[in-house]
Short mmCIF file of C-alpha atoms in Angstrom, two decimals:
data_model
loop_
_atom_site.label_atom_id
_atom_site.label_comp_id
_atom_site.label_asym_id
_atom_site.label_seq_id
_atom_site.Cartn_x
_atom_site.Cartn_y
_atom_site.Cartn_z
CA MET A 147 94.56 108.46 93.96
CA PRO A 148 91.90 106.00 95.12
CA GLU A 149 91.43 102.96 92.92
CA GLY A 150 88.41 101.81 91.25
CA HIS A 151 87.59 99.39 94.39
CA THR A 152 87.76 102.46 96.26
CA ILE A 153 84.56 103.39 94.45
CA ARG A 154 82.78 100.78 93.98
CA ARG A 155 82.99 100.03 97.52
CA LEU A 156 81.77 103.70 98.22
CA ALA A 157 79.10 103.00 96.03
CA ASP A 158 77.78 100.01 97.42
CA VAL A 159 77.89 101.36 101.10
CA HIS A 160 75.64 104.53 99.88
CA ARG A 161 73.57 102.26 97.96
CA ARG A 162 72.52 100.32 101.77
CA ARG A 163 72.79 103.86 103.66
CA PHE A 164 70.52 105.89 101.64
CA ARG A 165 68.94 104.50 98.28
CA GLY A 166 65.28 104.72 98.14
CA LYS A 167 65.48 107.82 100.83
CA PRO A 168 64.68 111.53 100.10
CA LEU A 169 67.94 113.30 101.41
CA THR A 170 68.67 116.51 102.76
CA VAL A 171 71.78 118.08 100.53
CA TRP A 172 73.83 121.21 100.81
CA SER A 173 77.11 122.85 100.25
CA PRO A 174 78.36 123.87 103.69
CA GLN A 175 81.38 125.25 101.57
CA GLY A 176 79.44 126.71 99.03
CA ARG A 177 80.97 125.24 96.03
CA PHE A 178 78.18 123.15 95.19
CA THR A 179 75.45 125.51 96.50
CA ALA A 180 73.53 125.58 92.83
CA GLY A 181 73.73 122.05 92.52
CA ALA A 182 72.47 121.12 95.81
CA GLU A 183 69.81 122.54 95.65
CA LEU A 184 68.52 120.95 92.54
CA VAL A 185 68.83 117.81 93.98
CA ASP A 186 67.91 118.28 98.03
CA GLY A 187 64.84 116.81 99.40
CA ARG A 188 64.51 113.79 96.23
CA VAL A 189 64.41 110.60 96.36
CA LEU A 190 68.02 108.83 96.14
CA ARG A 191 67.43 106.20 93.05
CA ASP A 192 70.33 104.14 93.04
CA VAL A 193 74.09 104.34 92.90
CA ASP A 194 76.59 103.53 90.55
CA ALA A 195 80.60 103.41 90.11
CA HIS A 196 82.21 103.47 86.53
CA GLY A 197 85.95 103.55 86.87
CA LYS A 198 86.73 106.38 89.18
CA HIS A 199 83.47 108.05 88.83
CA LEU A 200 80.68 107.86 91.54
CA PHE A 201 77.13 108.33 90.69
CA HIS A 202 74.58 109.65 92.97
CA VAL A 203 71.23 108.98 90.43
CA TYR A 204 68.18 110.79 91.72
CA GLU A 205 64.51 111.06 90.64
CA ALA A 206 63.94 113.77 87.73
CA ASP A 207 66.92 112.63 86.30
CA LEU A 208 69.71 114.32 87.76
CA VAL A 209 72.91 112.79 89.03
CA VAL A 210 76.15 114.09 90.97
CA HIS A 211 79.03 112.82 89.14
CA VAL A 212 81.73 112.86 92.18
CA HIS A 213 85.31 112.00 91.07
CA LEU A 214 87.17 112.52 94.55
CA GLY A 215 90.76 112.81 92.51
CA LEU A 216 93.55 112.90 94.48
CA TYR A 217 92.43 114.66 97.81
CA GLY A 218 88.74 113.69 97.83
CA LYS A 219 87.51 111.72 100.69
CA PHE A 220 83.87 110.78 102.06
CA SER A 221 82.87 110.58 105.73
CA MET A 222 80.07 108.95 106.85
CA SER A 223 78.23 108.44 110.42
CA PRO A 224 75.24 108.13 112.09
CA VAL A 225 73.04 110.32 112.91
CA PRO A 226 73.16 111.41 116.20
CA ASP A 227 69.97 111.23 118.43
CA ASP A 228 70.46 115.22 119.33
CA GLY A 229 71.06 115.99 115.23
CA VAL A 230 73.63 116.47 112.63
CA PRO A 231 76.44 117.97 113.66
CA GLU A 232 77.60 121.05 112.34
CA PRO A 233 80.13 120.60 109.37
CA ARG A 234 83.44 120.58 110.37
CA GLY A 235 86.26 122.16 107.53
CA GLN A 236 85.92 122.43 103.76
CA VAL A 237 82.43 120.27 103.32
CA ARG A 238 81.90 120.53 99.88
CA MET A 239 78.49 118.35 99.91
CA ARG A 240 76.59 117.00 102.96
CA MET A 241 74.04 114.15 102.84
CA VAL A 242 71.85 113.94 105.11
CA GLY A 243 69.34 110.66 105.56
CA PRO A 244 67.19 108.84 108.43
CA THR A 245 69.95 106.68 109.49
CA HIS A 246 73.52 108.18 107.82
CA PHE A 247 75.34 111.77 107.01
CA ALA A 248 78.76 111.66 104.84
CA ASP A 249 80.36 114.41 103.85
CA LEU A 250 82.26 115.03 100.84
CA ARG A 251 85.80 116.87 101.19
CA GLY A 252 88.01 117.77 98.66
CA ALA A 253 86.87 116.71 95.60
CA THR A 254 87.76 117.27 92.05
CA ALA A 255 84.60 117.27 90.86
CA CYS A 256 81.08 117.30 92.18
CA GLU A 257 78.05 118.30 89.87
CA VAL A 258 75.06 117.65 89.04
CA LEU A 259 74.72 116.27 85.30
CA THR A 260 72.03 115.16 83.17
CA GLU A 261 71.00 111.99 81.59
CA SER A 262 72.47 112.87 78.28
CA GLU A 263 75.51 114.14 79.87
CA VAL A 264 76.52 110.95 82.19
CA GLU A 265 75.70 108.67 78.88
CA ALA A 266 78.46 110.68 77.55
CA LEU A 267 80.43 110.33 80.21
CA HIS A 268 80.55 106.43 80.49
CA ALA A 269 80.97 106.39 76.46
CA ARG A 270 84.52 108.06 77.35
CA LEU A 271 85.77 105.51 80.09
CA GLY A 272 86.92 102.21 79.22
CA ALA A 273 85.73 99.15 80.13
CA ASP A 274 85.51 98.63 84.19
CA PRO A 275 86.49 95.29 85.39
CA LEU A 276 84.29 95.55 88.46
CA ARG A 277 81.06 96.25 85.86
CA PRO A 278 79.16 93.14 84.60
CA ASP A 279 78.10 95.02 81.29
CA ALA A 280 82.48 95.42 80.95
CA ASP A 281 83.29 94.08 77.30
CA PRO A 282 86.56 93.08 77.33
CA GLU A 283 86.68 92.48 73.76
CA LYS A 284 86.45 95.97 73.54
CA VAL A 285 89.52 96.63 75.39
CA TRP A 286 91.54 93.99 73.26
CA ALA A 287 90.25 95.50 70.00
CA ARG A 288 92.02 98.96 71.23
CA VAL A 289 95.26 97.10 73.41
CA SER A 290 95.95 95.20 70.24
CA ARG A 291 96.51 97.71 67.71
CA SER A 292 98.05 100.18 69.70
CA ARG A 293 102.07 100.72 70.12
CA ALA A 294 101.75 102.32 73.69
CA PRO A 295 103.34 100.69 76.23
CA ILE A 296 101.53 98.64 78.23
CA ALA A 297 101.95 100.31 81.62
CA THR A 298 100.53 103.28 79.78
CA LEU A 299 97.20 101.37 78.54
CA LEU A 300 96.88 100.13 81.50
CA MET A 301 96.19 103.71 83.47
CA ASP A 302 94.45 104.90 80.36
CA GLN A 303 91.06 105.28 81.83
CA ALA A 304 89.58 105.41 78.17
CA VAL A 305 90.98 101.87 77.71
CA ILE A 306 90.77 100.42 80.76
CA ALA A 307 88.31 102.58 83.70
CA GLY A 308 89.40 102.09 87.76
CA VAL A 309 93.48 101.05 87.42
CA GLY A 310 95.28 102.84 89.28
CA ASN A 311 99.09 102.75 90.26
CA VAL A 312 98.90 100.10 92.69
CA TYR A 313 97.16 97.79 90.46
CA ARG A 314 98.99 98.93 87.45
CA ALA A 315 102.43 97.50 88.75
CA GLU A 316 101.27 94.50 90.77
CA VAL A 317 99.40 92.99 88.00
CA LEU A 318 102.31 93.53 85.54
CA PHE A 319 104.82 91.52 88.03
CA ARG A 320 101.92 89.45 88.47
CA HIS A 321 102.05 88.23 84.76
CA GLY A 322 105.70 88.86 84.17
CA LEU A 323 105.18 91.40 81.74
CA ASP A 324 108.10 94.01 80.88
CA PRO A 325 105.97 97.79 81.48
CA LEU A 326 107.50 99.02 78.54
CA LEU A 327 105.73 96.28 76.27
CA GLU A 328 103.83 97.34 73.34
CA GLY A 329 100.22 96.87 73.18
CA ARG A 330 100.18 95.49 70.61
CA ALA A 331 103.15 92.72 71.99
CA LEU A 332 100.70 91.54 74.47
CA GLY A 333 98.77 88.83 72.38
CA ARG A 334 95.58 88.07 72.72
CA HIS A 335 95.62 85.42 75.66
CA ARG A 336 98.16 87.04 77.62
CA PHE A 337 95.60 90.12 77.40
CA LEU A 338 92.77 87.67 79.10
CA ALA A 339 94.92 86.24 81.50
CA VAL A 340 95.30 90.29 82.62
CA TRP A 341 92.03 91.58 82.17
CA ASP A 342 90.64 88.53 84.34
CA ASP A 343 93.53 88.85 86.97
CA LEU A 344 92.13 92.36 87.25
CA GLY A 345 89.16 91.58 88.31
CA GLU A 346 89.75 89.16 90.21
CA LEU A 347 92.35 91.37 92.38
CA LEU A 348 89.40 94.47 92.20
CA ARG A 349 86.70 92.34 93.81
CA ASP A 350 89.23 91.32 96.29
CA GLY A 351 89.96 94.97 97.09
CA VAL A 352 86.25 95.95 97.39
CA LYS A 353 85.60 92.95 99.97
CA ARG A 354 88.96 93.53 101.87
CA GLY A 355 88.23 97.57 101.79
CA SER A 356 92.16 97.42 100.79
CA ILE A 357 94.86 96.07 98.12
CA ARG A 358 96.37 92.84 98.68
CA THR A 359 98.33 91.54 95.56
CA LEU A 360 100.53 88.36 96.87
CA ARG A 361 99.32 84.76 95.76
CA PRO A 362 98.46 82.47 98.45
CA GLU A 363 101.98 80.76 97.66
CA HIS A 364 104.00 83.76 98.29
CA ALA A 365 101.68 84.70 101.76
CA ASP A 366 104.19 83.46 103.69
CA LEU A 367 107.60 85.63 102.05
CA ALA A 368 105.84 88.52 102.36
CA GLN A 369 105.60 88.85 106.41
CA ASP A 370 103.60 91.99 106.97
CA ARG A 371 103.42 93.42 103.00
CA SER A 372 100.66 93.22 100.93
CA VAL A 373 102.49 94.01 97.62
CA TYR A 374 105.12 92.66 95.46
CA VAL A 375 106.54 95.95 93.68
CA TYR A 376 104.37 98.69 94.37
CA ARG A 377 106.35 101.32 96.58
CA ARG A 378 109.29 98.62 96.96
CA ASP A 379 112.11 100.29 94.83
CA GLY A 380 115.65 99.43 96.55
CA ARG A 381 114.53 96.84 98.39
CA PRO A 382 114.86 93.15 97.04
CA CYS A 383 112.16 91.12 94.94
CA LEU A 384 110.12 88.70 97.19
CA LEU A 385 110.70 86.54 94.88
CA CYS A 386 114.18 86.41 93.14
CA GLY A 387 116.30 88.67 95.39
CA THR A 388 116.70 91.63 92.20
CA GLU A 389 116.66 95.11 93.70
CA ILE A 390 112.91 96.45 92.66
CA VAL A 391 113.28 99.20 90.62
CA ARG A 392 111.60 103.13 90.36
CA SER A 393 110.94 105.33 87.06
CA THR A 394 108.59 107.90 86.46
CA HIS A 395 106.38 107.34 83.46
CA VAL A 396 104.11 109.29 81.81
CA ALA A 397 104.62 111.45 85.07
CA ARG A 398 103.74 108.63 87.26
CA ASN A 399 105.96 106.32 89.54
CA LEU A 400 106.03 103.03 88.41
CA PHE A 401 107.86 99.90 89.90
CA TRP A 402 109.14 96.71 88.20
CA CYS A 403 111.11 93.90 89.17
CA PRO A 404 113.82 93.27 86.26
CA SER A 405 114.57 90.22 86.60
CA CYS A 406 110.95 89.05 86.81
CA GLN A 407 109.52 91.36 84.46
CA ASN A 408 111.49 90.54 81.29
CA THR A 409 108.72 89.25 79.01
CA GLY A 410 109.32 90.58 75.67
#
């Protein structure tokens, strides 16, 4: 599933290509026909992201909310001189502007929401480290009272929005944290260090368009690798040589180094 940096990057691209322009919006597949008719021909006022959720804000306070889920994907291309080509495959939504067009396929959610519905959705989501309005103290207030493992809390979108399996595994390794450590045992100083690090990693992901979590001093250890533990189960830890472990945690794979991540 795309993590928060991917959605923020999409929002930035869509803002550059489409904001301030009237768009032709339709649903070749037919599953978004009613919603597309509401925004077709309207000016796209802004594009926003919160965690793994994307929002296209049109005039008349109509918002197209997209959640890519596991299989969703946007493609974008310049508008050819001879016109936009016919859609190929199951295109849920097509957006056509003066210079570019974008096709959405396979998304978990593609729907038109009112302003109040958008506000309610934002309220259900946790703080997104990529958003300027994110308040880490609100996150800490929840984490500090929780008996849930920090590995669970990092993936709970109602606690921190935008963190997925890769960033969870990597930030826990970078701070030497046992994934099963209870949130209330983390301590405010360590929490703030994790929060700040998540922000830096996500911002770097937005810039690169990919995830790279190795610290500069470890770059020479990695060769062609870009992560410490994610999907490296059965292989030696880059720092200590211990075999990386994989287990199932809340129906998702969890990767960690038993030696480096023994902080209790």
